[in-house]
């Protein structure tokens, strides 16, 4: 079926939150997917026709997969991650999962009415992002990952999603991360696959008062895959801190919508990113930082390296509500083009309703400096090594 027909049919085997599914399905019927009701501003820079017209199927969680295929994909995850929660085609793999004391997981359906409660924060995104609604309609049970209040986990915890042998399949996983008051956690979120599938993931992060979360998001999908994701970050208490870094390497088409809501005072949020793309890859990032309380701070630094005929889009918006006085917000999106055929579009935006703020944004684009290359080559480096050294200098600020 094409994607619109799949959405109309829904997920007959899906568990949890029937009310939310019905609401999301109604919005999709009224709104449609991007491109079905004319050109939409938020999606006009990428061509979704191949995704919308392809023949997809919906497959339940789990499925028979070979151990060899799983091990091959696991090798692409950071090897230093000792603690981890591993999912294979949407099903948690207990034999590969080990979490530290104070960090627990469960299915949303294990708690009565919890599914509807978890879905409520996503409703504000339905109108803006039809793929979030599609995730609710097609997805199965959500996974909850919770760091208990006051716990401090010094070693990183991996949240590793593997998709094996799902050629032509749509997957719509959803993960809800909750970091309770005073907890400190480092999370490594990996998306890895081996075929031409379509994944529509939603990650929901809630930070309580005084919580501190560091997140490394690694998108390394197969070269034929399509990855259309959304991340909702809600900082709900005073003094919360979030440090995020997104590394985008894989997928033929990658779209990621990031929404951060800063509802408490003295909150600090950093969302940095690095995209290294080539061939015919398309990488589309839309990030919105919304300041709603005084004294909060947000930082965005997204660097892009493009080669061949790759196409990258970065759209970053900072919204400062009237109550968010003394807000500090920084945004920058520098890029390096290694090919005359590479294509970059960058759109920094500030939307400010307060009068006591300090907000800056900027975007730059260019090639490697020929004088710097000449300097390095004159001291014995070959051109390839000189280019690699300059590129390392460009990306290291993010890393």
CSV table of C-alpha atoms in Angstrom, one decimal:
chain,number,residue,atom,x,y,z
A,1,UNK,CA,0.0,0.0,0.0
A,2,UNK,CA,1.0,3.6,-0.4
A,3,UNK,CA,1.5,5.5,2.9
A,4,UNK,CA,-1.8,7.3,2.9
A,5,UNK,CA,-3.7,4.0,2.4
A,6,UNK,CA,-1.6,2.4,5.2
A,7,UNK,CA,-2.6,5.3,7.5
A,8,UNK,CA,-6.2,4.9,6.6
A,9,UNK,CA,-6.1,1.3,7.5
A,10,UNK,CA,-4.2,1.9,10.8
A,11,UNK,CA,-2.4,-0.6,12.9
A,12,UNK,CA,-4.9,-3.4,13.8
A,13,UNK,CA,-2.4,-5.0,16.1
A,14,UNK,CA,-1.4,-1.8,17.9
A,15,UNK,CA,-1.8,-1.7,21.7
A,16,UNK,CA,-2.5,1.3,23.9
A,17,UNK,CA,-4.0,4.8,23.6
A,18,UNK,CA,-7.0,4.2,21.3
A,19,UNK,CA,-8.4,7.7,22.0
A,20,UNK,CA,-5.1,9.3,20.8
A,21,UNK,CA,-5.0,7.0,17.7
A,22,UNK,CA,-8.5,8.1,16.7
A,23,UNK,CA,-7.7,11.8,17.2
A,24,UNK,CA,-4.5,11.5,15.2
A,25,UNK,CA,-6.2,9.6,12.4
A,26,UNK,CA,-8.9,12.3,12.2
A,27,UNK,CA,-6.3,15.1,11.9
A,28,UNK,CA,-4.6,13.1,9.1
A,29,UNK,CA,-7.8,12.8,7.2
A,30,UNK,CA,-8.5,16.5,7.5
A,31,UNK,CA,-4.9,17.7,6.9
A,32,UNK,CA,-3.3,15.0,4.7
A,33,UNK,CA,0.3,14.2,4.3
A,34,UNK,CA,2.7,16.8,2.9
A,35,UNK,CA,2.2,17.2,-0.8
A,36,UNK,CA,-1.3,15.7,-0.9
A,37,UNK,CA,-3.0,19.1,-0.5
A,38,UNK,CA,-0.5,21.3,-2.4
A,39,UNK,CA,2.9,22.6,-1.5
A,40,UNK,CA,3.6,23.2,2.2
A,41,UNK,CA,6.1,25.7,3.4
A,42,UNK,CA,7.7,23.3,6.0
A,43,UNK,CA,8.2,20.6,3.4
A,44,UNK,CA,8.7,22.5,0.2
A,45,UNK,CA,12.5,22.1,0.2
A,46,UNK,CA,12.5,18.3,0.1
A,47,UNK,CA,10.9,15.9,-2.4
A,48,UNK,CA,8.7,13.3,-0.6
A,49,UNK,CA,7.0,11.9,-3.7
A,50,UNK,CA,9.0,8.7,-3.8
A,51,UNK,CA,8.3,8.1,-0.1
A,52,UNK,CA,4.5,8.8,-0.5
A,53,UNK,CA,4.1,6.7,-3.6
A,54,UNK,CA,6.2,3.7,-2.7
A,55,UNK,CA,4.6,0.4,-1.8
A,56,UNK,CA,4.9,-0.1,2.0
A,57,UNK,CA,3.7,-2.7,4.4
A,58,UNK,CA,3.2,-2.6,8.2
A,59,UNK,CA,4.7,-5.4,10.2
A,60,UNK,CA,4.2,-6.1,13.8
A,61,UNK,CA,7.0,-5.8,16.3
A,62,UNK,CA,9.7,-8.4,16.5
A,63,UNK,CA,9.9,-11.1,13.9
A,64,UNK,CA,12.5,-13.8,13.1
A,65,UNK,CA,15.9,-12.3,12.6
A,66,UNK,CA,19.3,-13.9,12.4
A,67,UNK,CA,21.8,-13.5,15.1
A,68,UNK,CA,24.5,-12.8,12.6
A,69,UNK,CA,22.6,-9.8,11.2
A,70,UNK,CA,22.0,-8.4,14.6
A,71,UNK,CA,25.6,-8.7,15.6
A,72,UNK,CA,26.7,-7.0,12.4
A,73,UNK,CA,24.5,-4.0,13.1
A,74,UNK,CA,25.5,-3.9,16.8
A,75,UNK,CA,29.1,-3.4,15.7
A,76,UNK,CA,28.0,0.0,14.4
A,77,UNK,CA,27.0,1.2,17.9
A,78,UNK,CA,29.6,2.9,20.1
A,79,UNK,CA,31.6,0.0,21.6
A,80,UNK,CA,32.2,1.8,24.9
A,81,UNK,CA,28.5,1.8,25.9
A,82,UNK,CA,28.3,-0.9,28.6
A,83,UNK,CA,24.7,-0.2,29.8
A,84,UNK,CA,22.1,-0.5,27.1
A,85,UNK,CA,18.5,-1.1,26.1
A,86,UNK,CA,18.4,-2.8,22.7
A,87,UNK,CA,15.3,-3.1,20.5
A,88,UNK,CA,15.2,-5.4,17.4
A,89,UNK,CA,12.4,-4.4,15.0
A,90,UNK,CA,10.5,-2.7,17.8
A,91,UNK,CA,10.8,-5.5,20.3
A,92,UNK,CA,13.1,-5.1,23.4
A,93,UNK,CA,15.8,-7.8,23.3
A,94,UNK,CA,16.2,-8.9,27.0
A,95,UNK,CA,19.3,-11.0,26.3
A,96,UNK,CA,21.1,-7.8,24.9
A,97,UNK,CA,19.7,-5.4,27.5
A,98,UNK,CA,21.4,-4.4,30.7
A,99,UNK,CA,20.6,-1.2,32.7
A,100,UNK,CA,22.2,0.2,35.8
A,101,UNK,CA,20.5,0.5,39.1
A,102,UNK,CA,18.1,3.4,39.1
A,103,UNK,CA,17.3,3.2,35.4
A,104,UNK,CA,14.3,1.2,34.4
A,105,UNK,CA,12.1,0.5,31.3
A,106,UNK,CA,8.6,-0.7,30.6
A,107,UNK,CA,5.9,-0.8,28.0
A,108,UNK,CA,3.3,1.9,28.3
A,109,UNK,CA,0.5,-0.7,28.1
A,110,UNK,CA,1.8,-2.2,31.4
A,111,UNK,CA,0.2,0.7,33.3
A,112,UNK,CA,-3.5,1.3,32.9
A,113,UNK,CA,-4.3,4.5,30.9
A,114,UNK,CA,-0.6,5.4,30.8
A,115,UNK,CA,-0.6,5.3,27.0
A,116,UNK,CA,-3.1,8.1,26.7
A,117,UNK,CA,-1.2,10.2,29.3
A,118,UNK,CA,2.0,9.8,27.4
A,119,UNK,CA,0.4,10.8,24.1
A,120,UNK,CA,-1.1,14.0,25.4
A,121,UNK,CA,2.1,16.2,25.0
A,122,UNK,CA,2.3,15.2,21.3
A,123,UNK,CA,-1.1,16.6,20.4
A,124,UNK,CA,0.3,20.1,20.0
A,125,UNK,CA,2.6,18.7,17.3
A,126,UNK,CA,-0.1,17.0,15.3
A,127,UNK,CA,-1.1,20.0,13.2
A,128,UNK,CA,2.4,21.1,12.5
A,129,UNK,CA,3.9,17.7,11.9
A,130,UNK,CA,1.7,15.0,10.2
A,131,UNK,CA,4.4,12.4,10.7
A,132,UNK,CA,4.0,12.7,14.5
A,133,UNK,CA,0.3,11.9,14.0
A,134,UNK,CA,1.4,9.0,11.6
A,135,UNK,CA,3.6,7.6,14.4
A,136,UNK,CA,0.6,7.5,16.8
A,137,UNK,CA,-1.7,5.9,14.2
A,138,UNK,CA,0.8,3.2,13.0
A,139,UNK,CA,2.9,2.7,16.1
A,140,UNK,CA,2.6,0.0,18.6
A,141,UNK,CA,3.4,0.2,22.3
A,142,UNK,CA,5.6,3.0,23.5
A,143,UNK,CA,8.8,2.3,25.5
A,144,UNK,CA,9.3,4.2,28.8
A,145,UNK,CA,12.9,4.7,30.0
A,146,UNK,CA,13.1,6.3,33.5
A,147,UNK,CA,16.0,7.6,35.5
A,148,UNK,CA,14.8,7.8,39.2
A,149,UNK,CA,15.0,11.0,41.2
A,150,UNK,CA,18.5,11.8,42.6
A,151,UNK,CA,20.3,8.9,40.8
A,152,UNK,CA,23.6,9.7,39.1
A,153,UNK,CA,24.7,7.4,36.3
A,154,UNK,CA,28.3,8.2,35.4
A,155,UNK,CA,28.6,5.8,32.5
A,156,UNK,CA,26.6,6.3,29.3
A,157,UNK,CA,23.4,4.3,28.7
A,158,UNK,CA,22.7,3.1,25.2
A,159,UNK,CA,19.3,3.2,23.6
A,160,UNK,CA,20.0,1.1,20.5
A,161,UNK,CA,17.3,0.6,17.8
A,162,UNK,CA,18.1,-2.1,15.2
A,163,UNK,CA,16.0,-2.9,12.2
A,164,UNK,CA,17.0,-6.1,10.5
A,165,UNK,CA,15.4,-7.6,7.3
A,166,UNK,CA,12.6,-5.1,7.1
A,167,UNK,CA,12.8,-4.3,3.4
A,168,UNK,CA,9.8,-2.2,2.3
A,169,UNK,CA,8.4,-2.0,5.9
A,170,UNK,CA,7.2,1.0,7.8
A,171,UNK,CA,8.2,1.2,11.5
A,172,UNK,CA,6.9,3.8,13.9
A,173,UNK,CA,8.6,3.4,17.3
A,174,UNK,CA,8.1,5.8,20.2
A,175,UNK,CA,10.4,6.2,23.2
A,176,UNK,CA,9.5,8.3,26.3
A,177,UNK,CA,12.5,9.3,28.4
A,178,UNK,CA,11.8,10.6,31.9
A,179,UNK,CA,14.7,12.1,34.0
A,180,UNK,CA,13.3,12.8,37.4
A,181,UNK,CA,14.3,15.5,39.9
A,182,UNK,CA,18.0,15.8,40.5
A,183,UNK,CA,18.9,12.8,38.3
A,184,UNK,CA,22.0,12.8,36.1
A,185,UNK,CA,22.0,10.6,32.9
A,186,UNK,CA,24.0,10.3,29.7
A,187,UNK,CA,22.0,8.6,26.9
A,188,UNK,CA,23.3,7.3,23.5
A,189,UNK,CA,20.4,6.9,21.1
A,190,UNK,CA,21.4,4.9,18.0
A,191,UNK,CA,19.3,4.3,14.8
A,192,UNK,CA,20.8,1.5,12.7
A,193,UNK,CA,19.3,-0.6,9.9
A,194,UNK,CA,20.2,-2.8,6.9
A,195,UNK,CA,17.6,-2.1,4.2
A,196,UNK,CA,15.2,0.2,2.4
A,197,UNK,CA,12.7,0.7,5.1
A,198,UNK,CA,10.7,3.8,6.3
A,199,UNK,CA,11.1,4.7,10.0
A,200,UNK,CA,8.9,7.4,11.6
A,201,UNK,CA,10.3,7.6,15.2
A,202,UNK,CA,9.2,9.9,18.0
A,203,UNK,CA,11.4,10.5,21.0
A,204,UNK,CA,9.8,12.4,24.0
A,205,UNK,CA,12.0,13.7,26.7
A,206,UNK,CA,10.8,15.1,30.1
A,207,UNK,CA,13.2,16.7,32.5
A,208,UNK,CA,12.1,17.5,36.1
A,209,UNK,CA,13.5,20.1,38.3
A,210,UNK,CA,17.3,20.0,38.6
A,211,UNK,CA,17.6,17.1,36.2
A,212,UNK,CA,20.6,16.8,33.9
A,213,UNK,CA,20.6,14.9,30.6
A,214,UNK,CA,23.3,14.5,28.0
A,215,UNK,CA,22.1,13.0,24.8
A,216,UNK,CA,24.1,11.7,21.8
A,217,UNK,CA,21.8,10.8,18.9
A,218,UNK,CA,23.5,8.8,16.2
A,219,UNK,CA,21.5,8.3,12.9
A,220,UNK,CA,23.4,5.8,10.8
A,221,UNK,CA,20.6,4.2,8.8
A,222,UNK,CA,21.2,2.1,5.7
A,223,UNK,CA,21.9,4.1,2.5
A,224,UNK,CA,18.5,3.2,1.0
A,225,UNK,CA,16.5,4.0,4.2
A,226,UNK,CA,14.2,6.9,4.9
A,227,UNK,CA,14.2,8.3,8.4
A,228,UNK,CA,11.6,11.0,9.4
A,229,UNK,CA,11.9,11.7,13.1
A,230,UNK,CA,10.6,14.0,15.7
A,231,UNK,CA,12.1,14.8,19.2
A,232,UNK,CA,10.1,16.7,21.8
A,233,UNK,CA,12.0,18.0,24.8
A,234,UNK,CA,10.1,19.4,27.7
A,235,UNK,CA,12.1,21.1,30.5
A,236,UNK,CA,9.5,21.4,33.2
A,237,UNK,CA,11.4,22.5,36.3
A,238,UNK,CA,13.8,25.2,37.5
A,239,UNK,CA,17.5,24.5,37.0
A,240,UNK,CA,17.3,21.7,34.4
A,241,UNK,CA,20.2,21.2,32.0
A,242,UNK,CA,20.2,19.4,28.7
A,243,UNK,CA,23.2,18.9,26.4
A,244,UNK,CA,22.3,17.3,23.0
A,245,UNK,CA,24.5,16.3,20.0
A,246,UNK,CA,23.0,14.8,16.8
A,247,UNK,CA,25.3,13.0,14.4
A,248,UNK,CA,23.7,12.4,11.0
A,249,UNK,CA,25.6,10.1,8.6
A,250,UNK,CA,23.1,7.6,7.0
A,251,UNK,CA,19.8,7.3,5.2
A,252,UNK,CA,19.0,8.4,1.7
A,253,UNK,CA,16.5,10.9,3.1
A,254,UNK,CA,16.7,12.1,6.7
A,255,UNK,CA,14.2,14.6,8.2
A,256,UNK,CA,14.4,15.5,11.9
A,257,UNK,CA,12.0,18.0,13.7
A,258,UNK,CA,13.3,19.1,17.1
A,259,UNK,CA,11.0,21.0,19.5
A,260,UNK,CA,12.3,22.2,22.9
A,261,UNK,CA,9.9,23.8,25.4
A,262,UNK,CA,11.6,25.7,28.2
A,263,UNK,CA,8.9,26.1,30.9
A,264,UNK,CA,11.1,26.8,33.9
A,265,UNK,CA,13.4,29.5,34.9
A,266,UNK,CA,17.2,29.2,34.9
A,267,UNK,CA,17.1,26.3,32.4
A,268,UNK,CA,20.0,25.5,30.0
A,269,UNK,CA,19.6,23.7,26.7
A,270,UNK,CA,22.2,22.9,24.1
A,271,UNK,CA,21.3,21.2,20.9
A,272,UNK,CA,24.3,20.8,18.6
A,273,UNK,CA,24.6,18.7,15.4
A,274,UNK,CA,26.9,17.5,12.7
A,275,UNK,CA,25.9,16.1,9.3
A,276,UNK,CA,28.4,14.4,7.0
A,277,UNK,CA,26.6,13.5,3.8
A,278,UNK,CA,27.5,12.7,0.2
A,279,UNK,CA,26.2,11.0,-2.9
A,280,UNK,CA,22.5,11.9,-3.4
A,281,UNK,CA,21.7,12.1,0.4
A,282,UNK,CA,19.2,14.6,1.7
A,283,UNK,CA,19.4,15.8,5.3
A,284,UNK,CA,16.7,18.2,6.6
A,285,UNK,CA,16.8,19.6,10.1
A,286,UNK,CA,14.1,21.8,11.7
A,287,UNK,CA,14.8,22.9,15.2
A,288,UNK,CA,12.6,25.2,17.4
A,289,UNK,CA,13.6,26.4,20.9
A,290,UNK,CA,10.7,28.0,22.7
A,291,UNK,CA,11.5,30.1,25.8
A,292,UNK,CA,8.5,30.5,28.1
A,293,UNK,CA,10.0,31.5,31.4
A,294,UNK,CA,12.6,34.1,32.5
A,295,UNK,CA,16.4,33.5,32.7
A,296,UNK,CA,16.6,30.5,30.4
A,297,UNK,CA,19.3,29.8,27.8
A,298,UNK,CA,19.5,27.9,24.6
A,299,UNK,CA,22.4,27.2,22.2
A,300,UNK,CA,22.3,25.7,18.8
A,301,UNK,CA,25.4,24.9,16.7
A,302,UNK,CA,24.8,22.8,13.6
A,303,UNK,CA,27.7,22.1,11.3
A,304,UNK,CA,27.3,20.4,7.9
A,305,UNK,CA,29.8,18.9,5.4
A,306,UNK,CA,28.5,18.1,2.0
A,307,UNK,CA,30.1,16.3,-0.9
A,308,UNK,CA,28.9,15.1,-4.4
A,309,UNK,CA,25.3,16.0,-5.0
A,310,UNK,CA,24.1,16.0,-1.4
A,311,UNK,CA,21.4,18.4,-0.3
A,312,UNK,CA,21.2,19.8,3.3
A,313,UNK,CA,18.6,22.0,4.9
A,314,UNK,CA,18.8,23.6,8.3
A,315,UNK,CA,15.9,25.7,9.7
A,316,UNK,CA,16.4,26.9,13.2
A,317,UNK,CA,13.9,29.0,15.1
A,318,UNK,CA,14.2,30.6,18.5
A,319,UNK,CA,10.9,31.8,20.0
A,320,UNK,CA,11.0,34.0,23.1
A,321,UNK,CA,7.6,34.6,24.7
A,322,UNK,CA,6.8,37.8,26.5
A,323,UNK,CA,7.2,36.3,29.9
A,324,UNK,CA,10.7,35.0,29.1
A,325,UNK,CA,12.7,38.1,30.0
A,326,UNK,CA,16.5,37.9,30.3
A,327,UNK,CA,16.6,35.0,27.8
A,328,UNK,CA,20.0,34.2,26.2
A,329,UNK,CA,19.7,32.4,22.9
A,330,UNK,CA,22.5,31.5,20.4
A,331,UNK,CA,22.1,29.9,17.0
A,332,UNK,CA,24.7,29.2,14.2
A,333,UNK,CA,24.8,26.9,11.1
A,334,UNK,CA,28.2,26.9,9.3
A,335,UNK,CA,28.7,24.6,6.4
A,336,UNK,CA,31.5,23.4,4.1
A,337,UNK,CA,30.8,22.3,0.5
A,338,UNK,CA,33.3,19.9,-1.0
A,339,UNK,CA,31.6,19.8,-4.4
A,340,UNK,CA,30.2,22.3,-6.9
A,341,UNK,CA,27.1,20.2,-7.1
A,342,UNK,CA,26.3,20.1,-3.4
A,343,UNK,CA,23.3,22.1,-2.3
A,344,UNK,CA,22.7,23.9,1.0
A,345,UNK,CA,19.7,25.9,2.3
A,346,UNK,CA,19.9,27.4,5.8
A,347,UNK,CA,17.2,29.5,7.5
A,348,UNK,CA,18.0,31.0,10.9
A,349,UNK,CA,15.0,32.7,12.5
A,350,UNK,CA,14.3,34.7,15.7
A,351,UNK,CA,10.8,35.4,16.9
A,352,UNK,CA,11.0,37.6,20.0
A,353,UNK,CA,8.1,39.1,22.1
A,354,UNK,CA,10.2,40.1,25.1
A,355,UNK,CA,12.4,43.3,25.4
A,356,UNK,CA,15.1,42.2,27.8
A,357,UNK,CA,16.9,39.5,25.8
A,358,UNK,CA,20.2,38.6,24.2
A,359,UNK,CA,19.6,36.6,21.0
A,360,UNK,CA,22.0,36.0,18.1
A,361,UNK,CA,21.9,33.9,14.9
A,362,UNK,CA,24.1,33.4,11.9
A,363,UNK,CA,24.8,31.2,8.9
A,364,UNK,CA,27.9,30.7,6.8
A,365,UNK,CA,28.8,28.6,3.8
A,366,UNK,CA,32.0,28.1,1.9
A,367,UNK,CA,34.8,25.9,0.6
A,368,UNK,CA,38.0,24.7,2.2
A,369,UNK,CA,40.5,27.5,2.3
A,370,UNK,CA,43.0,27.1,-0.5
A,371,UNK,CA,45.7,29.2,1.3
A,372,UNK,CA,45.4,26.9,4.3
A,373,UNK,CA,45.6,23.8,2.1
A,374,UNK,CA,48.7,25.3,0.4
A,375,UNK,CA,50.3,26.0,3.8
A,376,UNK,CA,49.8,22.4,4.9
A,377,UNK,CA,50.9,20.9,1.6
A,378,UNK,CA,54.0,23.1,1.7
A,379,UNK,CA,54.9,21.3,5.0
A,380,UNK,CA,54.7,17.8,3.6
A,381,UNK,CA,51.1,16.8,3.8
A,382,UNK,CA,49.3,15.3,0.7
A,383,UNK,CA,46.2,17.0,-0.4
A,384,UNK,CA,43.9,14.4,1.0
A,385,UNK,CA,45.6,14.5,4.4
A,386,UNK,CA,45.5,18.3,4.3
A,387,UNK,CA,41.8,18.4,3.5
A,388,UNK,CA,41.1,15.9,6.3
A,389,UNK,CA,43.0,18.0,8.8
A,390,UNK,CA,41.0,21.1,7.9
A,391,UNK,CA,37.7,19.3,8.1
A,392,UNK,CA,38.7,17.9,11.5
A,393,UNK,CA,39.4,21.4,12.6
A,394,UNK,CA,35.9,22.5,11.3
A,395,UNK,CA,33.9,19.7,13.1
A,396,UNK,CA,35.9,19.4,16.4
A,397,UNK,CA,34.0,22.4,18.0
A,398,UNK,CA,30.8,20.4,17.8
A,399,UNK,CA,32.4,17.1,18.9
